[in-house]
Short mmCIF file of C-alpha atoms and ligand atoms in Angstrom, two decimals:
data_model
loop_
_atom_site.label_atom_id
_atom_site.label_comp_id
_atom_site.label_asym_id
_atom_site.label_seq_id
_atom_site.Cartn_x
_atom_site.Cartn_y
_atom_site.Cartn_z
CA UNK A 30 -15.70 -20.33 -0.24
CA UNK A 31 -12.30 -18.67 1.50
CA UNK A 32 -14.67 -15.04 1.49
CA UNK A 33 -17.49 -16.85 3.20
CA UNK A 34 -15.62 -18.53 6.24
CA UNK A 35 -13.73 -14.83 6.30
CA UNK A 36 -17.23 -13.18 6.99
CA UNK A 37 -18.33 -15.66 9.50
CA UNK A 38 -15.27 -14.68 11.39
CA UNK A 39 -14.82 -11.42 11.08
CA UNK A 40 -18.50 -11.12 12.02
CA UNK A 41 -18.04 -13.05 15.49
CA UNK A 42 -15.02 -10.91 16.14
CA UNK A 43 -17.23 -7.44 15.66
CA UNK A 44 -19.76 -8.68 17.73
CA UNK A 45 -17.21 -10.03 20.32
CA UNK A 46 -15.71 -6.33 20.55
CA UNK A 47 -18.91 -4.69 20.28
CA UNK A 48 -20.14 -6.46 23.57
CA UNK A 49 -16.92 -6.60 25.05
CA UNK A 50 -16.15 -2.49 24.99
CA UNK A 51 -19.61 -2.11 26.92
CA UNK A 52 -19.39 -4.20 29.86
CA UNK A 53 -18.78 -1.46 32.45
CA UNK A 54 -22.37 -0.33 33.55
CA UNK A 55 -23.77 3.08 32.50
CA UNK A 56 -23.60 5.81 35.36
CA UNK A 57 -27.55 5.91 35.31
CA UNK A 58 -30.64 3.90 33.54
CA UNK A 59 -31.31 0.00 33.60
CA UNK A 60 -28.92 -2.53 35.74
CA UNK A 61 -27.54 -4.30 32.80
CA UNK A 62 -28.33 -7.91 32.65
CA UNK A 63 -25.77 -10.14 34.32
CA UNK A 64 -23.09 -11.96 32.56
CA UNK A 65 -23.41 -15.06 31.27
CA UNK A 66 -22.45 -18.68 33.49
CA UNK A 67 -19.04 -19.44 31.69
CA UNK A 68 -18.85 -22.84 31.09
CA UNK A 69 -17.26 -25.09 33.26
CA UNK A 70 -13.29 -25.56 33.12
CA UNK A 71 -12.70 -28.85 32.11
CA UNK A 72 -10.52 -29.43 34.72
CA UNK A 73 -8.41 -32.39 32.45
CA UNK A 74 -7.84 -29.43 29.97
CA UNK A 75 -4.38 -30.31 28.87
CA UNK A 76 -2.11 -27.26 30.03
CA UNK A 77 0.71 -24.89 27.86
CA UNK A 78 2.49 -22.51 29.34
CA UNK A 79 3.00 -19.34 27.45
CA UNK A 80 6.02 -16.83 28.24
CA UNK A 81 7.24 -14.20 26.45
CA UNK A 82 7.68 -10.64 26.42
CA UNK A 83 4.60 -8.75 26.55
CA UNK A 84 6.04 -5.37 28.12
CA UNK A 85 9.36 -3.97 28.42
CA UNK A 86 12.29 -3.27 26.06
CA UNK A 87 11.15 -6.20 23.28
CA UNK A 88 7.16 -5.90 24.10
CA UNK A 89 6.48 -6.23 20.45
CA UNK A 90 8.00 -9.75 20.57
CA UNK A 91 5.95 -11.00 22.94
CA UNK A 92 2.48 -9.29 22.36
CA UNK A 93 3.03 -10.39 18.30
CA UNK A 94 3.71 -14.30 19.82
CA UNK A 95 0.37 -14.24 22.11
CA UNK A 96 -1.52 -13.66 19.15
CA UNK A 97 -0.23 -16.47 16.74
CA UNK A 98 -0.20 -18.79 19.99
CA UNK A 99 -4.28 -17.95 20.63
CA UNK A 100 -5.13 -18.16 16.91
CA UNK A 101 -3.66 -21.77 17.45
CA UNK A 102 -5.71 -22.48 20.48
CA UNK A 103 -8.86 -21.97 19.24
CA UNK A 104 -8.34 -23.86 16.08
CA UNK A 105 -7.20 -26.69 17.86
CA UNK A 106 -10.07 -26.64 20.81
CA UNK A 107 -12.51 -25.83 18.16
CA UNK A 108 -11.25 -29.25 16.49
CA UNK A 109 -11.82 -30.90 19.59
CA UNK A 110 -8.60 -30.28 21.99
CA UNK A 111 -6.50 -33.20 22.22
CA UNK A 112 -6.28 -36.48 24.12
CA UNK A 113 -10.10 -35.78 24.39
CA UNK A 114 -9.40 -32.59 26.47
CA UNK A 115 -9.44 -29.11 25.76
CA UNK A 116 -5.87 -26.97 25.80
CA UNK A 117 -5.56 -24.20 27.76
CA UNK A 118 -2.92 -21.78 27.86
CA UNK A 119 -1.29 -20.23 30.60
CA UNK A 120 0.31 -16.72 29.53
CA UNK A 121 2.92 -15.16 31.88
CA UNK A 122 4.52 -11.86 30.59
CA UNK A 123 8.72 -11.61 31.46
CA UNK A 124 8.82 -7.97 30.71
CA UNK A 125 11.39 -8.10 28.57
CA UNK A 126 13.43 -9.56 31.80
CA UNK A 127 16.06 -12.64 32.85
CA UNK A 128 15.11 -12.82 36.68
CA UNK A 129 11.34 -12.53 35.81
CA UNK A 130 11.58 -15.26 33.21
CA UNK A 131 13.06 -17.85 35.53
CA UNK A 132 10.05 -16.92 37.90
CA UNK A 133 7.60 -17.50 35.32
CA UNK A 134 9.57 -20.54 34.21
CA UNK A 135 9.42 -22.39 37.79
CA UNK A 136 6.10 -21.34 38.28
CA UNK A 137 4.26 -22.44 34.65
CA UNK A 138 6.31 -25.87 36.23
CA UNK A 139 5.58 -26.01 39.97
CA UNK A 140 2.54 -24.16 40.21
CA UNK A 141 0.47 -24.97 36.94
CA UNK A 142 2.08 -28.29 35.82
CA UNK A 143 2.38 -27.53 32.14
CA UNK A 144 2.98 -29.98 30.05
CA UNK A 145 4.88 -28.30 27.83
CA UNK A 146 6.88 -24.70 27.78
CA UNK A 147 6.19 -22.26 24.56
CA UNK A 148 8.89 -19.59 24.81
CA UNK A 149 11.11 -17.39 25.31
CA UNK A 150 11.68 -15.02 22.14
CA UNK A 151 15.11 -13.39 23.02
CA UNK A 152 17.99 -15.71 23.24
CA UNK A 153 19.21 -14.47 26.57
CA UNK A 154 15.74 -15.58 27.66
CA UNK A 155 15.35 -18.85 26.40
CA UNK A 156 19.30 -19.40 27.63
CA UNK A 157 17.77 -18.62 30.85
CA UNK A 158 14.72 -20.73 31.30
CA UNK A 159 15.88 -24.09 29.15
CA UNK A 160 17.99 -25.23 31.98
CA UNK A 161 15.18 -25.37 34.08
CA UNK A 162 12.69 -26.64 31.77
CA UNK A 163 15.86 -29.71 30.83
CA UNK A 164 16.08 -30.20 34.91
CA UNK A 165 12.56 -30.49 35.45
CA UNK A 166 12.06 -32.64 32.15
CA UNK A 167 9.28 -30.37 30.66
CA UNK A 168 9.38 -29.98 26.87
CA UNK A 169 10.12 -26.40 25.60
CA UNK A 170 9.85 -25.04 22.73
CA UNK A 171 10.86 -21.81 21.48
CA UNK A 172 8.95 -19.92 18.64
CA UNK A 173 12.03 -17.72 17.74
CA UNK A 174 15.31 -18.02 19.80
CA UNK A 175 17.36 -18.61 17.02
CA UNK A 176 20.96 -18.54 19.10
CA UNK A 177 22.64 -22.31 18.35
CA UNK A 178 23.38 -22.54 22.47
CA UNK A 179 19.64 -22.65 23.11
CA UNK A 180 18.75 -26.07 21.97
CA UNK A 181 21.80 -27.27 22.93
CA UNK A 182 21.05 -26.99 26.14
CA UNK A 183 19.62 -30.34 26.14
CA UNK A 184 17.02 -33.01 24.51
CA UNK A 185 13.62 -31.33 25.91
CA UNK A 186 14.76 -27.98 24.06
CA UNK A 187 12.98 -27.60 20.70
CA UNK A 188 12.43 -24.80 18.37
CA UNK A 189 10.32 -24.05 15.22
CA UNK A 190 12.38 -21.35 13.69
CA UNK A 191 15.53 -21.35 11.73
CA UNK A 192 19.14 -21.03 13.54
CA UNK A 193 21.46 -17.72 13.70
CA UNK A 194 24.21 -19.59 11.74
CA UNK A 195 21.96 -19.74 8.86
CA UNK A 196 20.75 -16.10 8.89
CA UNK A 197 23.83 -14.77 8.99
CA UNK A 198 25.20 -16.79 5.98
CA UNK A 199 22.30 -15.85 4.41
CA UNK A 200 22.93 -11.80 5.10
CA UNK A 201 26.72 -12.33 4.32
CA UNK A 202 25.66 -13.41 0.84
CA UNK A 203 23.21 -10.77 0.40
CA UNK A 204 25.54 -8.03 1.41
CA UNK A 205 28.03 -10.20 -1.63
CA UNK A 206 24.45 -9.52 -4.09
CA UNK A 207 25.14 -5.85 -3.29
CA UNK A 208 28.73 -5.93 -4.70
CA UNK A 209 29.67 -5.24 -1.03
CA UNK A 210 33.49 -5.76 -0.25
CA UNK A 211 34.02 -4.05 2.96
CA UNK A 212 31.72 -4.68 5.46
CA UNK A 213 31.63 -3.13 9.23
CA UNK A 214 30.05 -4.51 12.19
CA UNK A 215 28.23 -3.07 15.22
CA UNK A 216 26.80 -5.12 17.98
CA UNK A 217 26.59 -5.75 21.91
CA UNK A 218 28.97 -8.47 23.39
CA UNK A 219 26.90 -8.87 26.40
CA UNK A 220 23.83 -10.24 24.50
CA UNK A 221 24.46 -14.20 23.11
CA UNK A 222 21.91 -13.15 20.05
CA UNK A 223 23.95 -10.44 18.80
CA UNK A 224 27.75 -11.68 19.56
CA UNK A 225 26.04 -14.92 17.64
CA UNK A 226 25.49 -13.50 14.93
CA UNK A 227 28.78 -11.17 14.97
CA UNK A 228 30.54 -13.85 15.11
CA UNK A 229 29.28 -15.84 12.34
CA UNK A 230 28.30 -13.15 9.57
CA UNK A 231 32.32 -12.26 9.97
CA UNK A 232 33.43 -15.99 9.44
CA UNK A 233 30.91 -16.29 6.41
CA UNK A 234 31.91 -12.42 4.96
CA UNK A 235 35.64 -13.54 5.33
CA UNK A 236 34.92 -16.96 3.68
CA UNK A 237 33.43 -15.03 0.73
CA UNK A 238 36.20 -12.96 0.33
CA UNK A 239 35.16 -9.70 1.67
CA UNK A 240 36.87 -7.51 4.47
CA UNK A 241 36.00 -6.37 7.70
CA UNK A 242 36.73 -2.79 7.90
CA UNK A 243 35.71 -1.86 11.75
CA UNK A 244 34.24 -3.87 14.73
CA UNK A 245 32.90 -1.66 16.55
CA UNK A 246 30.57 -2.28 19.87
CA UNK A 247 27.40 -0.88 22.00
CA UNK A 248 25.30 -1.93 25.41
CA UNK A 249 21.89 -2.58 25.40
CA UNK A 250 20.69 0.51 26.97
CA UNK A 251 22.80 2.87 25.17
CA UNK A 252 21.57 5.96 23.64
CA UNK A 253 24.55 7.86 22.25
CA UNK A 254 26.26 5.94 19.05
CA UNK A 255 27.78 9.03 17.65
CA UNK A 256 31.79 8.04 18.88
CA UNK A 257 31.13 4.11 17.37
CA UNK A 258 29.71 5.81 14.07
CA UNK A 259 31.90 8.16 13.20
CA UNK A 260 34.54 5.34 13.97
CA UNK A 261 33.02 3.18 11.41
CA UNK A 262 32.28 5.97 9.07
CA UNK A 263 35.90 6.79 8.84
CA UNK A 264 37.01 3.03 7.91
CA UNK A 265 34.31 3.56 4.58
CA UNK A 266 32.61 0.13 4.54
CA UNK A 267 30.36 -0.69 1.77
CA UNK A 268 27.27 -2.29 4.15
CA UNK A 269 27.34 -2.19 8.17
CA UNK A 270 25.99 -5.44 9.59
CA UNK A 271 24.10 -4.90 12.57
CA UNK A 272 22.62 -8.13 14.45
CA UNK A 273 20.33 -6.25 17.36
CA UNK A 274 16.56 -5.67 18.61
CA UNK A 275 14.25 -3.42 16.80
CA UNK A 276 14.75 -0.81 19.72
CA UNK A 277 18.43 0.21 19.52
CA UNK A 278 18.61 -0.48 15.50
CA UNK A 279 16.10 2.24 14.74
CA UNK A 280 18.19 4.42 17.01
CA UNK A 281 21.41 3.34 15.38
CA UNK A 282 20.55 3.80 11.93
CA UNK A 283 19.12 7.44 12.89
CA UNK A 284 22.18 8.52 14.25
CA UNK A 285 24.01 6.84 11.67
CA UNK A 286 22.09 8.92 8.98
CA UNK A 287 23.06 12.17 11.10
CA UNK A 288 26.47 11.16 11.03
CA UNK A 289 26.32 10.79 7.32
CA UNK A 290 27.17 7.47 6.84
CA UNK A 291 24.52 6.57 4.46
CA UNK A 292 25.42 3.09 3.37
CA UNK A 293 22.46 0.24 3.57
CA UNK A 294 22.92 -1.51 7.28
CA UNK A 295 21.60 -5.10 7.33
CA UNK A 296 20.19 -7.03 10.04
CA UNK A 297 18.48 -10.07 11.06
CA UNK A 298 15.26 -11.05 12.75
CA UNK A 299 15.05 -8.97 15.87
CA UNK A 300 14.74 -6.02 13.53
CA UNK A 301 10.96 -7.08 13.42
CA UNK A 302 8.71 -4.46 14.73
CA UNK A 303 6.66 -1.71 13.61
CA UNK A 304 8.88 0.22 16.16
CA UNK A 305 11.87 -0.32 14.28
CA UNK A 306 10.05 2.01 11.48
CA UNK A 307 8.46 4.34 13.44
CA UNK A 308 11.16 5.23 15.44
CA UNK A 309 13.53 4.78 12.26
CA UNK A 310 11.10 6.84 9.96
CA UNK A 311 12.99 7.59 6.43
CA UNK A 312 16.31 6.75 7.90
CA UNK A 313 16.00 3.44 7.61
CA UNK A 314 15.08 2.93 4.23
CA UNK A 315 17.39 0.71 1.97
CA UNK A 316 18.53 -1.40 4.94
CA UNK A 317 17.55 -5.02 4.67
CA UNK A 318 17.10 -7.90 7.06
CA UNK A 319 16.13 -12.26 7.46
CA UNK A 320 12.78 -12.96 8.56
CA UNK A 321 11.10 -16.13 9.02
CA UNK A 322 7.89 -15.42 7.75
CA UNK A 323 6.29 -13.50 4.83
CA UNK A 324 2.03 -13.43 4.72
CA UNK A 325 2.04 -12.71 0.91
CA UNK A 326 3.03 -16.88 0.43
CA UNK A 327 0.72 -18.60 -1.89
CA UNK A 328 0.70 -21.74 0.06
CA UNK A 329 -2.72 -22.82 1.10
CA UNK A 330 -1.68 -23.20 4.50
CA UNK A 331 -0.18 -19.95 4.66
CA UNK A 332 -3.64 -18.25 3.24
CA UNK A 333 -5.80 -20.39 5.45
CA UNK A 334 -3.56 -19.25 8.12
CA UNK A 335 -3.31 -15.21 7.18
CA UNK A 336 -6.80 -15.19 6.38
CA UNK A 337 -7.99 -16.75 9.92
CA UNK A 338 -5.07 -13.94 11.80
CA UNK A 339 -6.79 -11.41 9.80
CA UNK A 340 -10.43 -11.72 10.43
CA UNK A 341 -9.47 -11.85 14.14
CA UNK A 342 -6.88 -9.39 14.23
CA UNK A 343 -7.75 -7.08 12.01
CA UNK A 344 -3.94 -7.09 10.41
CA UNK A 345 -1.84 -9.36 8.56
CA UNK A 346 0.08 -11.80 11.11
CA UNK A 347 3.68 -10.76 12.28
CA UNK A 348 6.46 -13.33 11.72
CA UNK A 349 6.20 -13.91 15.49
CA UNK A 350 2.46 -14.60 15.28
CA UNK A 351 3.51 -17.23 12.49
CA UNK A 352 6.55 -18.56 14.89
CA UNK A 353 4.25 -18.79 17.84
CA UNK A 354 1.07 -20.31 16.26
CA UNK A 355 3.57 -23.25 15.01
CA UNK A 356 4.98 -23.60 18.12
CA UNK A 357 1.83 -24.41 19.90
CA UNK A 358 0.67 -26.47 17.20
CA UNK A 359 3.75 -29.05 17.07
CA UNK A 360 3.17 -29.07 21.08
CA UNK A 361 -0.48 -30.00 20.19
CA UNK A 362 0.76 -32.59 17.65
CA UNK A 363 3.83 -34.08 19.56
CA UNK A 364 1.29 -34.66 22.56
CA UNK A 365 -1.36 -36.37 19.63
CA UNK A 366 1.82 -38.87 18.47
CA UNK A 367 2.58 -39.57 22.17
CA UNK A 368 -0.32 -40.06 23.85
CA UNK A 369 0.36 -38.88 26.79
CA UNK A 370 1.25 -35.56 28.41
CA UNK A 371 4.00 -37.40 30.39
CA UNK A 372 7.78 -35.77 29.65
CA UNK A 373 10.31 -38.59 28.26
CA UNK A 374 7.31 -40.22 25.22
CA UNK A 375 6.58 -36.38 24.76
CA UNK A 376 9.65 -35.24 24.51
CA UNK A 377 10.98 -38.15 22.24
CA UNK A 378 7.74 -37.63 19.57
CA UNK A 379 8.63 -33.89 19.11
CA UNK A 380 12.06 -34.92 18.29
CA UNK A 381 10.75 -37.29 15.95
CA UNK A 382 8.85 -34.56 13.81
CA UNK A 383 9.15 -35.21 10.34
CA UNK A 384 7.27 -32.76 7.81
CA UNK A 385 4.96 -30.95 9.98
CA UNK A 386 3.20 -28.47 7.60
CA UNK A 387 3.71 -25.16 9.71
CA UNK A 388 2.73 -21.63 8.25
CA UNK A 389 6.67 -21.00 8.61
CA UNK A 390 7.39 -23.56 6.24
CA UNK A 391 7.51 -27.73 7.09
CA UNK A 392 9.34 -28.09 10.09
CA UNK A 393 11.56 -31.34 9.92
CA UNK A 394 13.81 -31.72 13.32
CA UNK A 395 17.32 -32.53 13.68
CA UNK A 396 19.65 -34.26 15.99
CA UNK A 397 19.93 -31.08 17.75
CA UNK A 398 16.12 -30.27 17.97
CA UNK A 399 16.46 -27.21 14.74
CA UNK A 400 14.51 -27.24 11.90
CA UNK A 401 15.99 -26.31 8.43
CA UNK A 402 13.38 -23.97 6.61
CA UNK A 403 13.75 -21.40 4.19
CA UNK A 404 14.88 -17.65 5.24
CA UNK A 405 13.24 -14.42 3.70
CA UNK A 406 14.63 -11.24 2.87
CA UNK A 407 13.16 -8.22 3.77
CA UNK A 408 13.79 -4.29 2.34
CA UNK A 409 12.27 -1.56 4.57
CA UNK A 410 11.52 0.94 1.77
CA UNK A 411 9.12 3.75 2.02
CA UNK A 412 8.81 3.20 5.65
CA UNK A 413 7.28 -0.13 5.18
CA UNK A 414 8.78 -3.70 5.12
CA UNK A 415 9.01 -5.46 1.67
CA UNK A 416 9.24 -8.97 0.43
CA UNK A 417 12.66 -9.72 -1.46
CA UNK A 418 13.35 -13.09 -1.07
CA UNK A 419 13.45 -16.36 -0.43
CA UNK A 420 16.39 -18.62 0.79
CA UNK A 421 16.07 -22.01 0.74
CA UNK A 422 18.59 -23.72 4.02
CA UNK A 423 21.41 -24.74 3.93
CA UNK A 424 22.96 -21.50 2.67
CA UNK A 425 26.88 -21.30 1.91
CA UNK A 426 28.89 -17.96 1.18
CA UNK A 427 30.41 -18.79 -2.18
CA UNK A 428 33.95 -17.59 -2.69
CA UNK A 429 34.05 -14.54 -5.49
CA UNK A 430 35.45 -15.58 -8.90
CA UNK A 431 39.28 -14.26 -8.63
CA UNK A 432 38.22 -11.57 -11.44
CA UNK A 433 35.71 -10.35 -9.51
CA UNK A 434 37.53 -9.93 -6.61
CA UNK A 435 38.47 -6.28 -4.87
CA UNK A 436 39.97 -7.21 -1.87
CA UNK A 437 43.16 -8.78 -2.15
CA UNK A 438 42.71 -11.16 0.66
CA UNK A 439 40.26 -12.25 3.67
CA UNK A 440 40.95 -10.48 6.53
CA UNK A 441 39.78 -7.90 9.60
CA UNK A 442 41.45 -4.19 9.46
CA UNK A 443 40.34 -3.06 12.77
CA UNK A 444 39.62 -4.78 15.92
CA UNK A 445 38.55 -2.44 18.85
CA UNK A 446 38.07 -4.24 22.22
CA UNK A 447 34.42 -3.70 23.94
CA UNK A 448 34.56 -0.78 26.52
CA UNK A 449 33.69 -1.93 29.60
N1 LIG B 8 15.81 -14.49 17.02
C1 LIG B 8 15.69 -13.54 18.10
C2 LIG B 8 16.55 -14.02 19.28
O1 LIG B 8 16.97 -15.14 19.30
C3 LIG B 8 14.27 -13.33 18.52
C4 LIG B 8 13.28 -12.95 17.41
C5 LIG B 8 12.68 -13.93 16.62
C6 LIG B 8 12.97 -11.65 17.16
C7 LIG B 8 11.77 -13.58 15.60
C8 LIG B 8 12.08 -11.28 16.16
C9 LIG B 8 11.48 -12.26 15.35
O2 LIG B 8 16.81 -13.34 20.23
#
């Protein structure tokens, strides 16, 4: 029946675009018929605010989100809405930016009384707008700010996605499935997400027995990597770890190639773009990354879910679109368990989810508002990315076997302070 439902859809969507290209008038001929009364706004229509980055430096993060977050929507108005209202969701775009994310924050608040917050994507973001959302006592939740300090913040911070501690154990024991010893690290101090992850991929590498060869250290903005590179090249690690956005990584890994160091650099989730491989083109083949989401799962909710993106899309959902569309529907479900759109009864039936079947896996929360759910790993081979694996949470770097040990003991070779 799946092929059926898939026709209907992808039908309505042709015919959508069809009639939506043409609605600027012809020069000459007929006056074109006027459009169509919308129907009313339900003015009870039960209000989300959406924010994310749909321009600027991470566009790609917030343009995949939107997507996932609509697909949501219209499932869950076509159901009915909830609390016998339809939801409606109010988008504002942060360009990539801190000061324009509080502004959207206080105004999604103030000015369109959501009842609930679906965003930020980047950690520095959602560091930025979950003290207001905790002041003002509006539920947020993020689809894929994975930095431990974000929830933290406070009891109305939620998120659907897995935490940076457990991506970067689960990249320090990949990089130990590559018979990698010596590992070097590049990232920028001034961004939460990436010192995050730093920080914890060299705890978990060390606690497996492998060495740090070179720290070594960039600023968002940066263009030139040649003097870190050639730094790191000289120390000879076996993997480079590299926690950072799709935009600088691609760059990175060029110049690396250029610089001939040609060993596989691993990263984690904000490698996720198909900017990261056309800027990267071949030069980033054999590096490998954690993702939250892979559409070639078998589960039925996952097909129902891919299928649906698809027809409407006309491409396989993103792991953001994944994030995002289970973001919006725990909101949806939290506010069907309360009853009410009101903050505290909210609030406390999102922290009681238990088993919520998302399309990123079943999201059960903890004391500190995180799911655990399963990690994936992801090759970029032939310029494209490719399923590796699965990792089920909680992940632990297991200490080599003495025999199969190369470096004598854990520790870091080189330390190089960030230049200010
Ligand atoms: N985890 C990233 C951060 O916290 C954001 C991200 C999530 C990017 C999912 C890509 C995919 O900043």
């Amino acid at each position: 029946m799946q092929w059926i439902s898939s026709f209907v859809i992808a039908s309505l969507t042709a015919g959508f675009i069809l009639t939506g290209c043409d609605s600027k008038p012809p020069a000459t001929g007929p006056t074109p018929p006027p459009t169509p009364p919308q129907p009313a706004e339900d003015p009870l229509a039960t209000r989300l605010g959406f924010f994310a980055s749909m321009s600027g430096a991470q566009a790609s993060f917030g343009n995949d989100a939107i997507n996932g977050a609509r697909l949501a929507l219209d499932q869950i108005n076509a159901a009915g809405g909830v609390l016998g209202h339809p939801v409606k969701l109010i988008v504002k775009d942060t360009q990539s930016r801190i000061d324009e994310t509080s502004i959207a924050v206080n105004q999604l608040i103030t000015e369109d009384k959501v009842a609930a917050l679906i965003g930020e994507i980047a950690t520095d973001r959602s560091l930025v707008a979950a003290p207001i959302a905790q002041a003002k006592g509006v539920p947020m939740i993020t689809p894929g700010s994975t930095n431990e300090k974000v929830t933290a913040t406070g009891d109305y911070i939620f998120r659907v996605c897995f935490t940076d501690a457990f991506q970067a154990a689960v990249m320090a024991k990949f990089a130990r499935s590559l018979d990698a010893v010596k590992a070097a690290i590049l990232f920028d101090p001034s961004n939460p997400y990436s010192s995050g992850l730093a920080e914890s991929f060299k705890k978990d590498f060390l606690a497996g027995r492998g060495t740090i060869v070179a720290e070594e250290f960039y600023r968002a903005g940066d263009k030139d990597f040649a003097t870190q590179l050639n730094s790191i090249k000289a120390r000879m690690p076996e993997i480079v770890f590299l926690p950072s956005y799709y935009g600088e990584s691609a760059l990175i890994i060029r110049q690396a190639r250029q610089a001939g160091l040609d060993v596989p650099f691993l990263g984690t989730d904000g490698w996720d773009s198909p900017e990261f491989l056309k800027v990267g083109g071949e030069a980033v083949n054999n590096c490998y990354f954690s993702c939250h989401f892979a559409a070639e799962s078998e589960s039925p909710e996952v097909r129902d879910f891919v299928e649906a993106y698809t027809a409407k899309h006309g491409t396989p959902p993103p792991p953001l679109a994944a994030l995002a569309y289970d973001a919006v529907s725990l909101a949806v479900d939290g506010l069907k368990r309360s009853g009410t759109t009101e903050g505290a009864p909210f609030r406390d039936a999102l922290a009681a989810t238990k088993d919520f079947p998302g399309v990123t896996g079943k999201i059960s929360l903890d004391q500190d508002r995180n799911p655990t759910k399963p990690g994936i790993v992801i090759r970029v081979e032939d310029g494209k990315f490719t399923y590796l694996e699965t990792v089920e949470a909680p992940q632990r770097v297991e200490m080599v076997p003495p025999a199969a040990q190369a470096a004598p003991a854990p520790q870091v070779e080189a330390t190089v302070q960030p230049a200010n």
